[in-house]
Short mmCIF file of C-alpha atoms and ligand atoms in Angstrom, two decimals:
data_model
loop_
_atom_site.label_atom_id
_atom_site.label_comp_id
_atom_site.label_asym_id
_atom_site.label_seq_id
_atom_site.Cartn_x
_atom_site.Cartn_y
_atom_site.Cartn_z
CA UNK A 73 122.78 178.46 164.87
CA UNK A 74 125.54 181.00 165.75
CA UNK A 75 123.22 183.70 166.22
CA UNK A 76 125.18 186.08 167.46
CA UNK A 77 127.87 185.99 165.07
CA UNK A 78 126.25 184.41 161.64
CA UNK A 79 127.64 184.04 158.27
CA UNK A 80 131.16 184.77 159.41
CA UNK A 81 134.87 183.06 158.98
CA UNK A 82 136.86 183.59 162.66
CA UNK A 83 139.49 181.34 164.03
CA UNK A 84 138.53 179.60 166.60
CA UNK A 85 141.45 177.47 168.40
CA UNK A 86 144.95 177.41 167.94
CA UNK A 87 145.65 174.29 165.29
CA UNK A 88 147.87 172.62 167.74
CA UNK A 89 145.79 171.94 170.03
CA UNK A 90 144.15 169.58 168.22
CA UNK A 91 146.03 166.45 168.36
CA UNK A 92 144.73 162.74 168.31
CA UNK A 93 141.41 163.44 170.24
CA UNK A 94 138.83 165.67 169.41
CA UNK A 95 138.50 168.76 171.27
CA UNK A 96 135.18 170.94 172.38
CA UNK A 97 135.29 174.20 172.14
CA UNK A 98 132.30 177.17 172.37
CA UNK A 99 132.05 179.68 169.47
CA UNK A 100 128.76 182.11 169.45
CA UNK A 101 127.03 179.64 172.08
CA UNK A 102 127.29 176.49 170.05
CA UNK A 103 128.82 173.82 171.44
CA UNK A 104 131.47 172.11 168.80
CA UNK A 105 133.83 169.53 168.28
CA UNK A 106 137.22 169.71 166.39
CA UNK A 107 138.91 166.53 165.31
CA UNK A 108 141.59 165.69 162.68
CA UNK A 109 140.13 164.00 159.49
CA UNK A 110 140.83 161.25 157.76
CA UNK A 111 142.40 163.38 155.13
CA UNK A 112 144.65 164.81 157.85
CA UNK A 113 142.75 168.23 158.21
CA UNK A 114 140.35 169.95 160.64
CA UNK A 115 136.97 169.05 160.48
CA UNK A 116 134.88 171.00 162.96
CA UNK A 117 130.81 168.90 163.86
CA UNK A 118 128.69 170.52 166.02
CA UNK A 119 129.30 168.60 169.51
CA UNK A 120 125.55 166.74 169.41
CA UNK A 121 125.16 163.46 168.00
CA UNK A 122 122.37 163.16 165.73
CA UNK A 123 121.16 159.89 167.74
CA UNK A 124 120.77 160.88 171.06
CA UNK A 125 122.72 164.45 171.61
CA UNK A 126 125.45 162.70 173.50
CA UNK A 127 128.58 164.97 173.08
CA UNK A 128 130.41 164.03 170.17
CA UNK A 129 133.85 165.15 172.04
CA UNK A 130 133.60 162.77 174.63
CA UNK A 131 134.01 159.75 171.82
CA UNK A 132 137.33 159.56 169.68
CA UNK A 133 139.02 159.81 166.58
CA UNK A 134 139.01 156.12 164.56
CA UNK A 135 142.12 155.02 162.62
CA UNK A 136 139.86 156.01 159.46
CA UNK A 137 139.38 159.80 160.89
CA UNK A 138 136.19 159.12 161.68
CA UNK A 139 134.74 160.44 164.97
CA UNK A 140 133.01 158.17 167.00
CA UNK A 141 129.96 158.72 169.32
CA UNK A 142 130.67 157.72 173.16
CA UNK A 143 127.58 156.68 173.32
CA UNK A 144 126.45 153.77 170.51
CA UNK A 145 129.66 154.11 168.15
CA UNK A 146 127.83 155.80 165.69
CA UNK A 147 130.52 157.00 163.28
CA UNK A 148 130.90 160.46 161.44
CA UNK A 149 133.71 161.70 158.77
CA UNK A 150 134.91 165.39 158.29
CA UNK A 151 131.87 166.57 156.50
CA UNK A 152 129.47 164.85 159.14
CA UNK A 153 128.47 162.03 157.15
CA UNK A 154 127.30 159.27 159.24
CA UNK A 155 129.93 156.34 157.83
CA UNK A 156 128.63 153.26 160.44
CA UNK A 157 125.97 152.37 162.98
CA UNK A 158 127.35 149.65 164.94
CA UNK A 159 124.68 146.54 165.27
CA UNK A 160 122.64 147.75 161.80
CA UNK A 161 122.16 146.79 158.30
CA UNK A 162 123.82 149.91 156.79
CA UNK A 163 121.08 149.56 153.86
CA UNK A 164 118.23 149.17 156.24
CA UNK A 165 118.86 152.49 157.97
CA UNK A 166 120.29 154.62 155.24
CA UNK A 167 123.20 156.67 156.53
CA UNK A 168 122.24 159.91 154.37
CA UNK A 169 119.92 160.85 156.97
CA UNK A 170 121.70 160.22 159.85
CA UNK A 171 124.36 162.96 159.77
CA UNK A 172 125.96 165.68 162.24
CA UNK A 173 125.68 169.01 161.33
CA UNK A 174 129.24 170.27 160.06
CA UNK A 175 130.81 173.24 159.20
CA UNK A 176 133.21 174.25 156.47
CA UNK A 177 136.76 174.70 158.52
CA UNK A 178 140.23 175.76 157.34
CA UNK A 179 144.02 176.33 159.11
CA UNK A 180 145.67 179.38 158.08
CA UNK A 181 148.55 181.24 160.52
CA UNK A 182 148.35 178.99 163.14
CA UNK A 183 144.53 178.43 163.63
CA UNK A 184 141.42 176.58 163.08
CA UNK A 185 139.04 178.75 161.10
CA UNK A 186 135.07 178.20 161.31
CA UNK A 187 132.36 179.47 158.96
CA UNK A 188 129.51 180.26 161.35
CA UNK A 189 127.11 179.52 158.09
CA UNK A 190 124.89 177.69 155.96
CA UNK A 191 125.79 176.53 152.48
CA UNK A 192 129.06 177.64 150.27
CA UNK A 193 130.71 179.70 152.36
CA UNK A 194 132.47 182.87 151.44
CA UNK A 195 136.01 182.75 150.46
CA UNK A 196 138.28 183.65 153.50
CA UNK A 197 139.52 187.17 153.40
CA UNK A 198 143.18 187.40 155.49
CA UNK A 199 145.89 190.03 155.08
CA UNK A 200 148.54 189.29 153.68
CA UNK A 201 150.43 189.69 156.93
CA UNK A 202 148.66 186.04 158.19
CA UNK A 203 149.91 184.46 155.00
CA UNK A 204 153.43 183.14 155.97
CA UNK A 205 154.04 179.58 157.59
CA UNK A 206 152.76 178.68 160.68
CA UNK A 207 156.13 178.94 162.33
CA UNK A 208 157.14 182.48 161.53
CA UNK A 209 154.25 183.24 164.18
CA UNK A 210 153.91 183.25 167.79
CA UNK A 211 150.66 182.61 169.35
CA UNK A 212 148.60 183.52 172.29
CA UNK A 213 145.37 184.00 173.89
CA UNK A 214 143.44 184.08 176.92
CA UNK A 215 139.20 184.46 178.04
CA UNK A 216 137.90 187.13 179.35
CA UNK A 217 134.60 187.80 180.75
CA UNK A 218 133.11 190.31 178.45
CA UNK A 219 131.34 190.77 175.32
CA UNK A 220 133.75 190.95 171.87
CA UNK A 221 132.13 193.67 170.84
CA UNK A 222 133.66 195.46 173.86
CA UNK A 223 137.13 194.21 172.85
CA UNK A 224 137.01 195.19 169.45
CA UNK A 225 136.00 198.56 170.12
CA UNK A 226 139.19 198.61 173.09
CA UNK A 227 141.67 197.98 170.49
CA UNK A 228 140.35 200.85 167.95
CA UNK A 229 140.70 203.19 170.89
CA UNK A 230 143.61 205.63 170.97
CA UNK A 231 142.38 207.88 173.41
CA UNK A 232 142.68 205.27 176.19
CA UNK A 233 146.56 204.96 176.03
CA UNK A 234 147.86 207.15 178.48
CA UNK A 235 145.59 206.01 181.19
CA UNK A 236 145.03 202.31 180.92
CA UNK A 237 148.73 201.79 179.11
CA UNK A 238 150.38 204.54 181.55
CA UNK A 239 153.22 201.66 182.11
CA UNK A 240 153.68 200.36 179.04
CA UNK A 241 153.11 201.71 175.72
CA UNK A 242 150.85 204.36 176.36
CA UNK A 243 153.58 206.58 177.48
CA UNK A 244 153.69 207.31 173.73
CA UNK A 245 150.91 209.27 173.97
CA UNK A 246 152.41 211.32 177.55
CA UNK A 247 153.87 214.63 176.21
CA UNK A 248 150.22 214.86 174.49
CA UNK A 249 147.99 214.68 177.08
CA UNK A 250 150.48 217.03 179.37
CA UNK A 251 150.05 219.60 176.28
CA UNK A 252 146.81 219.59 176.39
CA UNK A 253 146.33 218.62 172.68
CA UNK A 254 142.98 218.73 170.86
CA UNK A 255 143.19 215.31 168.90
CA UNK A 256 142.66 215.15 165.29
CA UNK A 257 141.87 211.82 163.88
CA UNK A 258 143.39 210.89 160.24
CA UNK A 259 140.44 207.91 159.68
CA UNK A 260 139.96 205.65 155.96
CA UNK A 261 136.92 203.36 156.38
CA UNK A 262 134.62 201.56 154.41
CA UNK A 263 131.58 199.65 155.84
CA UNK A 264 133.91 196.63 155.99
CA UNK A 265 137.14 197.98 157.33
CA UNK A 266 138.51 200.83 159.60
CA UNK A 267 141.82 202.07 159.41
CA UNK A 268 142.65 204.67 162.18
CA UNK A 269 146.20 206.44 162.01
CA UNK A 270 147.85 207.79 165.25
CA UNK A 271 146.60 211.22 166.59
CA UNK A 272 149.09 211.85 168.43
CA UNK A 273 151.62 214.31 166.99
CA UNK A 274 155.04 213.44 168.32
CA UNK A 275 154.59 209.53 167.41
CA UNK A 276 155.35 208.96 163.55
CA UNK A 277 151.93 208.36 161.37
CA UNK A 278 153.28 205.05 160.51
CA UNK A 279 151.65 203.54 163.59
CA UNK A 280 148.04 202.84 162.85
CA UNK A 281 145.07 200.47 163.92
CA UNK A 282 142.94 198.75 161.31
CA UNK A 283 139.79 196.93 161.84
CA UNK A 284 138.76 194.15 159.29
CA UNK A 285 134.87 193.05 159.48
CA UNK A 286 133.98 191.25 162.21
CA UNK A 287 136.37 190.50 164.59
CA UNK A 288 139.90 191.38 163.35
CA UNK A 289 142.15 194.36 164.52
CA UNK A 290 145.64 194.70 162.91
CA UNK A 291 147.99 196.53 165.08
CA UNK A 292 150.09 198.22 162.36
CA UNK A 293 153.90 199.64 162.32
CA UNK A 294 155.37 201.05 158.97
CA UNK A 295 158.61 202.82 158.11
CA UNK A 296 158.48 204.74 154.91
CA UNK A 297 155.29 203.34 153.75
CA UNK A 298 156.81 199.73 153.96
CA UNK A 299 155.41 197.04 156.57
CA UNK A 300 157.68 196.54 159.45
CA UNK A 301 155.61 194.89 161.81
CA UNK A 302 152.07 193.70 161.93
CA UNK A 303 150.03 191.82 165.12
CA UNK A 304 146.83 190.51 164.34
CA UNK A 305 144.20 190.63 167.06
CA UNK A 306 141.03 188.32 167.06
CA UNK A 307 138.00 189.30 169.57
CA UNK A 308 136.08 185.60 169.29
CA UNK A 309 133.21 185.07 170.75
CA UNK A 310 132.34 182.18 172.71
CA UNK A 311 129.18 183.09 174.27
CA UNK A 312 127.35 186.51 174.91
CA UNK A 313 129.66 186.73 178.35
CA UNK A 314 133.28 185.41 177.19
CA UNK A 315 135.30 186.18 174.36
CA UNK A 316 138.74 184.41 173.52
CA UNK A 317 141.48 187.16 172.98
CA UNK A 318 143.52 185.62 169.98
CA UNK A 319 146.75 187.26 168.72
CA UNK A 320 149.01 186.13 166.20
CA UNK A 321 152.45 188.20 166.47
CA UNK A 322 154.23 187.80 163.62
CA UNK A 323 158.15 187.62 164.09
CA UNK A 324 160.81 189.42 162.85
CA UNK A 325 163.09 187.65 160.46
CA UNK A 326 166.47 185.44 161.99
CA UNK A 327 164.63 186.14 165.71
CA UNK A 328 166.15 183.67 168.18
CA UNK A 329 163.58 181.72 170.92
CA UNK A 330 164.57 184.30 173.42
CA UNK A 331 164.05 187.66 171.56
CA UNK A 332 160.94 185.78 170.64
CA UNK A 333 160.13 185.31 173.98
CA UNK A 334 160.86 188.61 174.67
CA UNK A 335 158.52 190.03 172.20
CA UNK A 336 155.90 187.79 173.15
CA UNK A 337 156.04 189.00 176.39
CA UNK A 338 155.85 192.74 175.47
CA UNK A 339 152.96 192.04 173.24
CA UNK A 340 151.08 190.31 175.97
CA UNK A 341 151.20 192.96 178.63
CA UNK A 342 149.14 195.66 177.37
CA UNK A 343 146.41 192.96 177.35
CA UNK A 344 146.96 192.31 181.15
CA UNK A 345 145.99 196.35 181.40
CA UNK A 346 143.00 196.49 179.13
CA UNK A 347 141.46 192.99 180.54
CA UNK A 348 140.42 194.62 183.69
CA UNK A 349 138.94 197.76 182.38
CA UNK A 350 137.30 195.86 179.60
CA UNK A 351 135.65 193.40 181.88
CA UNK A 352 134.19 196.33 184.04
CA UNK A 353 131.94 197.47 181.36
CA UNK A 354 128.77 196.06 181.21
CA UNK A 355 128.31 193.16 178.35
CA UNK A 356 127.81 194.14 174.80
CA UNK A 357 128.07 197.79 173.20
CA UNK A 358 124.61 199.12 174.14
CA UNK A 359 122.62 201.05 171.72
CA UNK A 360 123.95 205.01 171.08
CA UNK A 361 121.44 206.63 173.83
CA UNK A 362 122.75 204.62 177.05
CA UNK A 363 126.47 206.18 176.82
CA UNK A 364 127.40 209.79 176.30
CA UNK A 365 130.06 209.98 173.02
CA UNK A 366 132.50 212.88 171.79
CA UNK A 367 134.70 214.04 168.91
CA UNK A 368 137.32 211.63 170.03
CA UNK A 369 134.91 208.17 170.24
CA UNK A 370 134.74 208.50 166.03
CA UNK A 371 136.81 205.65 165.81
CA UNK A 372 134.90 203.26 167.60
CA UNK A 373 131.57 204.96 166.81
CA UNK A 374 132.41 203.81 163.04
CA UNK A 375 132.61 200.29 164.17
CA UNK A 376 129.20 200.67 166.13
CA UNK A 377 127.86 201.77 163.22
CA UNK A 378 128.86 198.74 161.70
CA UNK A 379 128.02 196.64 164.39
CA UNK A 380 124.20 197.74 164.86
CA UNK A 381 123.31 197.62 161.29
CA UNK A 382 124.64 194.01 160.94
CA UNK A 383 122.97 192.87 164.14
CA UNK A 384 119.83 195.22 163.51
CA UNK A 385 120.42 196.40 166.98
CA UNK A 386 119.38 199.74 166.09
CA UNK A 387 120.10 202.76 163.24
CA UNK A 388 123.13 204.02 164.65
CA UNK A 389 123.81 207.49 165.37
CA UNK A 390 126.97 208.52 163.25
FE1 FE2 B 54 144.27 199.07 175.45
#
């Protein structure tokens, strides 16, 4: 299962939209279900009774927090343990083997969170940033129709700002490009993380991009080497076509709804800018020979690095 994004912890949906009844969702071309448990936490099944593959998100959610098949009542808890079979001695057909596959889920800042795995899973590695009660963030996301490994390597990407972000924020980069400027990238990476500081020499240093293995880009804003602001983007794949753009904007302290608004809004409108570009290029990063690359691609060409050794792709070119 989750082939194209295994042995990984993403969010997945935004915790609140899980209410009474379960919900389906897609993640890496498996079809799941998320319901609330009977301990009052996420559970996420995959969306396939064990009986007869009817679609477990079609049933509902028992007063127990037990989800129950549509189709015969057949009865699961959080971990996927089949708890009743309507019409059966329980002892005759021995529940053990009748479970739904499950997978270990958590909600941290804001969202559900899925381990696309087998076994113990990994404990979940978050900034500190995403560490803060649910309310002091503000949430939003949107599909588009394009591979995440596209959208990752969009958000690593200084070089694109004065074109695609000519309206918005990209004007940062103007007086640079009008120059004629020879970039030079300041970059600190490991094989898990990628931290990329602005090249451009009339914006302060203190604005920076970091990627955090797989699927994570922190939009980062210092002031003296202290945090000022941080917006945490999530590239989530739901199949090899769609991704679910996730950001969690985390607000400034004694913000009121409207300058919340307000910053919501100014955070989503760059994304409006890079969607259409992004959805132009052809599915997933290719391998290194199909596009040309120069000094300025390092950035990204660290995460494809990354990317095509952990999905054996190919030995990448860096
Ligand atoms: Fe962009």
């Amino acid at each position: 299962m989750f082939e194209m994004f295994p042995d990984f912890w993403t969010p997945v949906l935004p915790a609140r939209e899980v209410g009474e009844k379960p919900v389906p969702v897609e993640l890496a071309g498996e079809r799941l279900v998320l319901f609330r448990n009977q301990s009052g936490d996420i559970s996420a099944l995959s969306d396939r009774c064990p009986h007869r593959s009817a679609a477990l998100s079609l049933g509902r959610v028992t007063e127990e927090g037990c989800l129950e098949c549509p189709y015969h009542g057949w009865r699961f808890d959080g971990g996927g343990n089949c708890t009743h079979v309507p019409f059966n001695d329980a002892k005759a057909v021995n529940l053990s083997r009748l479970s739904a596959a499950g997978f270990p889920a958590r909600i941290l800042a804001g969202f559900v969170w899925v381990f696309t795995g087998k076994g113990e899973p990994p404990e979940l590695q978050i900034p500190d940033s995403l560490r803060f009660p649910e309310a002091k963030y503000c949430i939003h996301q949107e599909i588009w129709n394009t591979h995440w490994s596209r959208v990752i390597e969009a958000n690593l990407d200084f070089v694109h700002l004065p074109f695609v972000h000519r309206n918005s924020f990209g004007n940062i980069a103007q007086a640079s490009l009008e120059s004629g400027d020879i970039l030079d990238f300041k970059i600190e990476h490991t094989e898990e993380r990628i931290e990329v500081f602005t090249p451009y020499p009339n914006v302060p240093p203190s604005f920076a991009l970091e990627w955090r293995q797989p699927n994570q880009v922190v939009v980062k804003f210092d002031d003296m080497g202290l945090p000022v602001r941080r917006e945490h983007f999530f590239a989530i794949p739901i199949n090899e076509r769609q991704t679910r753009c996730a950001m969690i904007l985390q607000m400034a302290e004694g913000m009121d709804a409207q300058a919340q608004e307000f910053a919501a809004q100014e955070f989503i409108k760059p994304l409006v800018e890079d969607r259409v570009v992004i959805e132009s290029q052809s599915g997933e990063i290719p391998a290194m020979s199909e596009e040309c690359h120069v000094t300025t691609d390092k950035p990204t060409l660290l995460f494809r690095r990354w990317y095509h050794r952990r999905f054996s792709r190919q030995t990448a070119l860096v």
